[in-house]
Amino acid sequence: MSYLVDENGYYGDFGGAYVPEILHKCVEDLQGCYLKIIESEDFQKEFRALLKDYAGRPSPLYPAARLSEKYGARIFLKREDLNHTGAHKINNTLGQILIARRMGKTRIIAETGAGQHGVATATVCALMDMKCVVYMGAEDVRRQHMNVEKMKMLGAEVVPVESGNKTLKDATNEAIRDWCRHPEDTYYIIGSTVGPHPYPDMVARLQSVISEEIKWQLEEKVGRDYPDYIIACVGGGSNAAGSIYHYIDDRRVKVVLAEAGGLGIESGKTAATIALGRTGIIHGAKTYVIQNEDGQIEEPYSISAGLDYPGIGPMHANLAKAKRAKVIPVNDDEAVAAGYELTRMEGIIPAMESAHALGVLPKMHFKPEDIVVVTVSGRGDKDMETYLGYYNR
Ligand SMILES: *Cc1c(COP(=O)(O)O)cnc(C)c1O
């Protein structure tokens, strides 16, 4: 049995493609061609060259000496924060725009919450000279001024969405509506391992370069190609999926995922989907969703914009249900403390999302010989005001 996707687009009970009638053809076209494209020599050659020369891969696997000493294990940091645009998201957007071009699409749309995926999409559209429309909740447009300006500077059109709570969920609905109106020429770049099949599997494959590198980097550094633990944060799940992809069916490797506890899972202000979610449909996939008794999706909360999502990718829902992954909620205060700790001990300011992965370390009991890889999904420049504001409220 494998934890990878099955031929029907499911991970155990989760996944599938629950889309409006008018999108069936778009989704089926993509299902029919994504593997052929990704596995083609021509795609691989172009994708690999861009990952190397444009995104700056391979990203280092850094042995963190001081953290290792403090937590009593051999801790390595997978430095996705050093990629162009400051996070792992560029791996996915580069891959998907190459797929879009091979499908003959001329117009790109995307949804964005905090704006990180919007910026990564606008970046590759500038690179490939393609038209780019990004849907963003009006509330997020107001909160994330700098990312909106970046997207515009890169040549994208940013459409503020005024419906609902004016945040990510509403932006996603609007992007899907756009796709329904322009199914012929438009390709929808989804930013995480979420959405209807084949998106979760496609995004996981595009991000799998992370664990592909971890394998040879560990072989080089410790003489074996697998760690005892891999730790990553989960919003939709793409940096985690990439970090574990090549180890997913290898039980020697324990998988630990950090979800955003917010103010605490009992507080009502949280994004801890595994702790609180029940099975439902979100963004075209069956997965765990934070919802009320009537099945209405509830507005999530986290200090970290990238983890502030009321669902979770179907791959991770299945890993959690099957107990292949241990999912630990990390609260705002624990993440902020972990972010400061990494900064002071290793000279690396992590993204607030990545700080949640680091916030798992104090909750673990390692053996001295354990080899632990923590994925630092992004850099903290975008979160400076949040870090500074936290202790000065
Ligand atoms: C978007 C983002 C995340 C969360 O997305 P995943 O798909 O769960 O990886 C995590 N870290 C950073 C730095 C991000 O920008």
PDB file of N, CA, C and O and ligand atoms in Angstrom, residues 86-89 116-117 191-193 233-240 306-307 351 353-354 377-379 382, ligand 1:
ATOM      1  N   GLY A  86      12.151  33.842  -2.094  1.00  0.00           N
ATOM      2  CA  GLY A  86      12.174  33.670  -0.641  1.00  0.00           C
ATOM      3  C   GLY A  86      11.414  32.504  -0.045  1.00  0.00           C
ATOM      4  O   GLY A  86      11.219  32.470   1.167  1.00  0.00           O
ATOM      5  N   ALA A  87      11.000  31.548  -0.861  1.00  0.00           N
ATOM      6  CA  ALA A  87      10.277  30.397  -0.309  1.00  0.00           C
ATOM      7  C   ALA A  87      10.252  29.264  -1.341  1.00  0.00           C
ATOM      8  O   ALA A  87      10.753  29.411  -2.463  1.00  0.00           O
ATOM      9  N   HIS A  88       9.627  28.162  -0.929  1.00  0.00           N
ATOM     10  CA  HIS A  88       9.523  26.993  -1.803  1.00  0.00           C
ATOM     11  C   HIS A  88       8.518  27.197  -2.927  1.00  0.00           C
ATOM     12  O   HIS A  88       8.481  26.438  -3.876  1.00  0.00           O
ATOM     13  N   LYS A  89       7.657  28.218  -2.848  1.00  0.00           N
ATOM     14  CA  LYS A  89       6.540  28.342  -3.791  1.00  0.00           C
ATOM     15  C   LYS A  89       6.999  28.445  -5.241  1.00  0.00           C
ATOM     16  O   LYS A  89       6.282  28.041  -6.143  1.00  0.00           O
ATOM     17  N   GLN A 116       1.819  35.653  -1.156  1.00  0.00           N
ATOM     18  CA  GLN A 116       3.066  34.962  -1.492  1.00  0.00           C
ATOM     19  C   GLN A 116       2.926  34.138  -2.778  1.00  0.00           C
ATOM     20  O   GLN A 116       3.797  34.186  -3.639  1.00  0.00           O
ATOM     21  N   HIS A 117       1.826  33.398  -2.890  1.00  0.00           N
ATOM     22  CA  HIS A 117       1.627  32.618  -4.115  1.00  0.00           C
ATOM     23  C   HIS A 117       1.353  33.539  -5.303  1.00  0.00           C
ATOM     24  O   HIS A 117       1.788  33.269  -6.420  1.00  0.00           O
ATOM     25  N   GLY A 191      -1.684  27.120  -5.643  1.00  0.00           N
ATOM     26  CA  GLY A 191      -0.442  27.362  -4.922  1.00  0.00           C
ATOM     27  C   GLY A 191      -0.031  26.312  -3.918  1.00  0.00           C
ATOM     28  O   GLY A 191       1.023  26.439  -3.292  1.00  0.00           O
ATOM     29  N   SER A 192      -0.814  25.269  -3.719  1.00  0.00           N
ATOM     30  CA  SER A 192      -0.431  24.276  -2.722  1.00  0.00           C
ATOM     31  C   SER A 192      -0.980  22.904  -3.129  1.00  0.00           C
ATOM     32  O   SER A 192      -1.615  22.781  -4.181  1.00  0.00           O
ATOM     33  N   THR A 193      -0.761  21.910  -2.279  1.00  0.00           N
ATOM     34  CA  THR A 193      -1.244  20.560  -2.588  1.00  0.00           C
ATOM     35  C   THR A 193      -2.718  20.445  -2.219  1.00  0.00           C
ATOM     36  O   THR A 193      -3.126  19.611  -1.408  1.00  0.00           O
ATOM     37  N   CYS A 233       6.126  22.501   8.277  1.00  0.00           N
ATOM     38  CA  CYS A 233       4.826  23.114   8.590  1.00  0.00           C
ATOM     39  C   CYS A 233       3.834  22.770   7.481  1.00  0.00           C
ATOM     40  O   CYS A 233       4.220  22.470   6.356  1.00  0.00           O
ATOM     41  N   VAL A 234       2.549  22.812   7.812  1.00  0.00           N
ATOM     42  CA  VAL A 234       1.495  22.544   6.821  1.00  0.00           C
ATOM     43  C   VAL A 234       0.450  23.635   6.819  1.00  0.00           C
ATOM     44  O   VAL A 234      -0.202  23.881   7.839  1.00  0.00           O
ATOM     45  N   GLY A 235       0.299  24.280   5.671  1.00  0.00           N
ATOM     46  CA  GLY A 235      -0.855  25.145   5.435  1.00  0.00           C
ATOM     47  C   GLY A 235      -1.766  24.303   4.553  1.00  0.00           C
ATOM     48  O   GLY A 235      -2.625  23.569   5.012  1.00  0.00           O
ATOM     49  N   GLY A 236      -1.524  24.370   3.236  1.00  0.00           N
ATOM     50  CA  GLY A 236      -2.158  23.416   2.319  1.00  0.00           C
ATOM     51  C   GLY A 236      -1.353  22.140   2.243  1.00  0.00           C
ATOM     52  O   GLY A 236      -1.881  21.073   1.980  1.00  0.00           O
ATOM     53  N   GLY A 237      -0.036  22.270   2.435  1.00  0.00           N
ATOM     54  CA  GLY A 237       0.813  21.086   2.531  1.00  0.00           C
ATOM     55  C   GLY A 237       1.903  20.928   1.491  1.00  0.00           C
ATOM     56  O   GLY A 237       2.527  19.881   1.416  1.00  0.00           O
ATOM     57  N   SER A 238       2.210  21.983   0.698  1.00  0.00           N
ATOM     58  CA  SER A 238       3.145  21.746  -0.406  1.00  0.00           C
ATOM     59  C   SER A 238       4.606  21.629   0.021  1.00  0.00           C
ATOM     60  O   SER A 238       5.337  20.788  -0.500  1.00  0.00           O
ATOM     61  N   ASN A 239       5.057  22.451   0.980  1.00  0.00           N
ATOM     62  CA  ASN A 239       6.472  22.292   1.369  1.00  0.00           C
ATOM     63  C   ASN A 239       6.654  20.987   2.124  1.00  0.00           C
ATOM     64  O   ASN A 239       7.682  20.311   1.986  1.00  0.00           O
ATOM     65  N   ALA A 240       5.639  20.588   2.884  1.00  0.00           N
ATOM     66  CA  ALA A 240       5.712  19.303   3.582  1.00  0.00           C
ATOM     67  C   ALA A 240       5.700  18.154   2.578  1.00  0.00           C
ATOM     68  O   ALA A 240       6.512  17.225   2.671  1.00  0.00           O
ATOM     69  N   GLY A 306       0.378  32.320   5.758  1.00  0.00           N
ATOM     70  CA  GLY A 306       0.479  31.147   4.876  1.00  0.00           C
ATOM     71  C   GLY A 306      -0.134  29.884   5.470  1.00  0.00           C
ATOM     72  O   GLY A 306      -0.348  28.910   4.757  1.00  0.00           O
ATOM     73  N   LEU A 307      -0.386  29.874   6.764  1.00  0.00           N
ATOM     74  CA  LEU A 307      -0.980  28.679   7.385  1.00  0.00           C
ATOM     75  C   LEU A 307      -2.455  28.890   7.714  1.00  0.00           C
ATOM     76  O   LEU A 307      -3.122  28.022   8.271  1.00  0.00           O
ATOM     77  N   ALA A 351      10.574  32.563   7.951  1.00  0.00           N
ATOM     78  CA  ALA A 351       9.177  32.965   7.747  1.00  0.00           C
ATOM     79  C   ALA A 351       8.364  32.491   8.951  1.00  0.00           C
ATOM     80  O   ALA A 351       8.699  31.495   9.588  1.00  0.00           O
ATOM     81  N   GLU A 353       5.628  30.987   8.968  1.00  0.00           N
ATOM     82  CA  GLU A 353       5.157  29.618   8.714  1.00  0.00           C
ATOM     83  C   GLU A 353       6.232  28.623   9.151  1.00  0.00           C
ATOM     84  O   GLU A 353       5.973  27.677   9.902  1.00  0.00           O
ATOM     85  N   SER A 354       7.457  28.864   8.685  1.00  0.00           N
ATOM     86  CA  SER A 354       8.571  27.965   9.002  1.00  0.00           C
ATOM     87  C   SER A 354       8.829  27.938  10.504  1.00  0.00           C
ATOM     88  O   SER A 354       9.252  26.900  11.049  1.00  0.00           O
ATOM     89  N   SER A 377      10.765  26.684   5.207  1.00  0.00           N
ATOM     90  CA  SER A 377      10.057  26.875   3.940  1.00  0.00           C
ATOM     91  C   SER A 377      10.260  28.262   3.335  1.00  0.00           C
ATOM     92  O   SER A 377      10.166  28.421   2.120  1.00  0.00           O
ATOM     93  N   GLY A 378      10.554  29.270   4.185  1.00  0.00           N
ATOM     94  CA  GLY A 378      10.715  30.610   3.622  1.00  0.00           C
ATOM     95  C   GLY A 378      11.444  31.538   4.574  1.00  0.00           C
ATOM     96  O   GLY A 378      11.669  31.208   5.737  1.00  0.00           O
ATOM     97  N   ARG A 379      11.799  32.694   4.055  1.00  0.00           N
ATOM     98  CA  ARG A 379      12.536  33.651   4.886  1.00  0.00           C
ATOM     99  C   ARG A 379      11.593  34.663   5.528  1.00  0.00           C
ATOM    100  O   ARG A 379      10.467  34.879   5.075  1.00  0.00           O
ATOM    101  N   LYS A 382       9.327  39.160   5.072  1.00  0.00           N
ATOM    102  CA  LYS A 382       7.921  39.559   4.931  1.00  0.00           C
ATOM    103  C   LYS A 382       7.214  39.647   6.275  1.00  0.00           C
ATOM    104  O   LYS A 382       6.143  40.230   6.370  1.00  0.00           O
TER     105      LYS A 382
HETATM  106  C1  LIG B   1       2.714  29.530   1.594  1.00  0.00           C
HETATM  107  C2  LIG B   1       3.745  29.164   2.586  1.00  0.00           C
HETATM  108  C3  LIG B   1       3.599  28.041   3.426  1.00  0.00           C
HETATM  109  C4  LIG B   1       2.350  27.202   3.472  1.00  0.00           C
HETATM  110  O1  LIG B   1       2.050  26.521   2.310  1.00  0.00           O
HETATM  111  P1  LIG B   1       2.285  24.963   2.130  1.00  0.00           P
HETATM  112  O2  LIG B   1       1.617  24.670   0.844  1.00  0.00           O
HETATM  113  O3  LIG B   1       1.656  24.256   3.298  1.00  0.00           O
HETATM  114  O4  LIG B   1       3.749  24.724   2.084  1.00  0.00           O
HETATM  115  C5  LIG B   1       4.632  27.729   4.293  1.00  0.00           C
HETATM  116  N1  LIG B   1       5.759  28.478   4.352  1.00  0.00           N
HETATM  117  C6  LIG B   1       5.929  29.561   3.575  1.00  0.00           C
HETATM  118  C7  LIG B   1       7.192  30.338   3.693  1.00  0.00           C
HETATM  119  C8  LIG B   1       4.940  29.941   2.665  1.00  0.00           C
HETATM  120  O5  LIG B   1       5.126  31.027   1.894  1.00  0.00           O
END
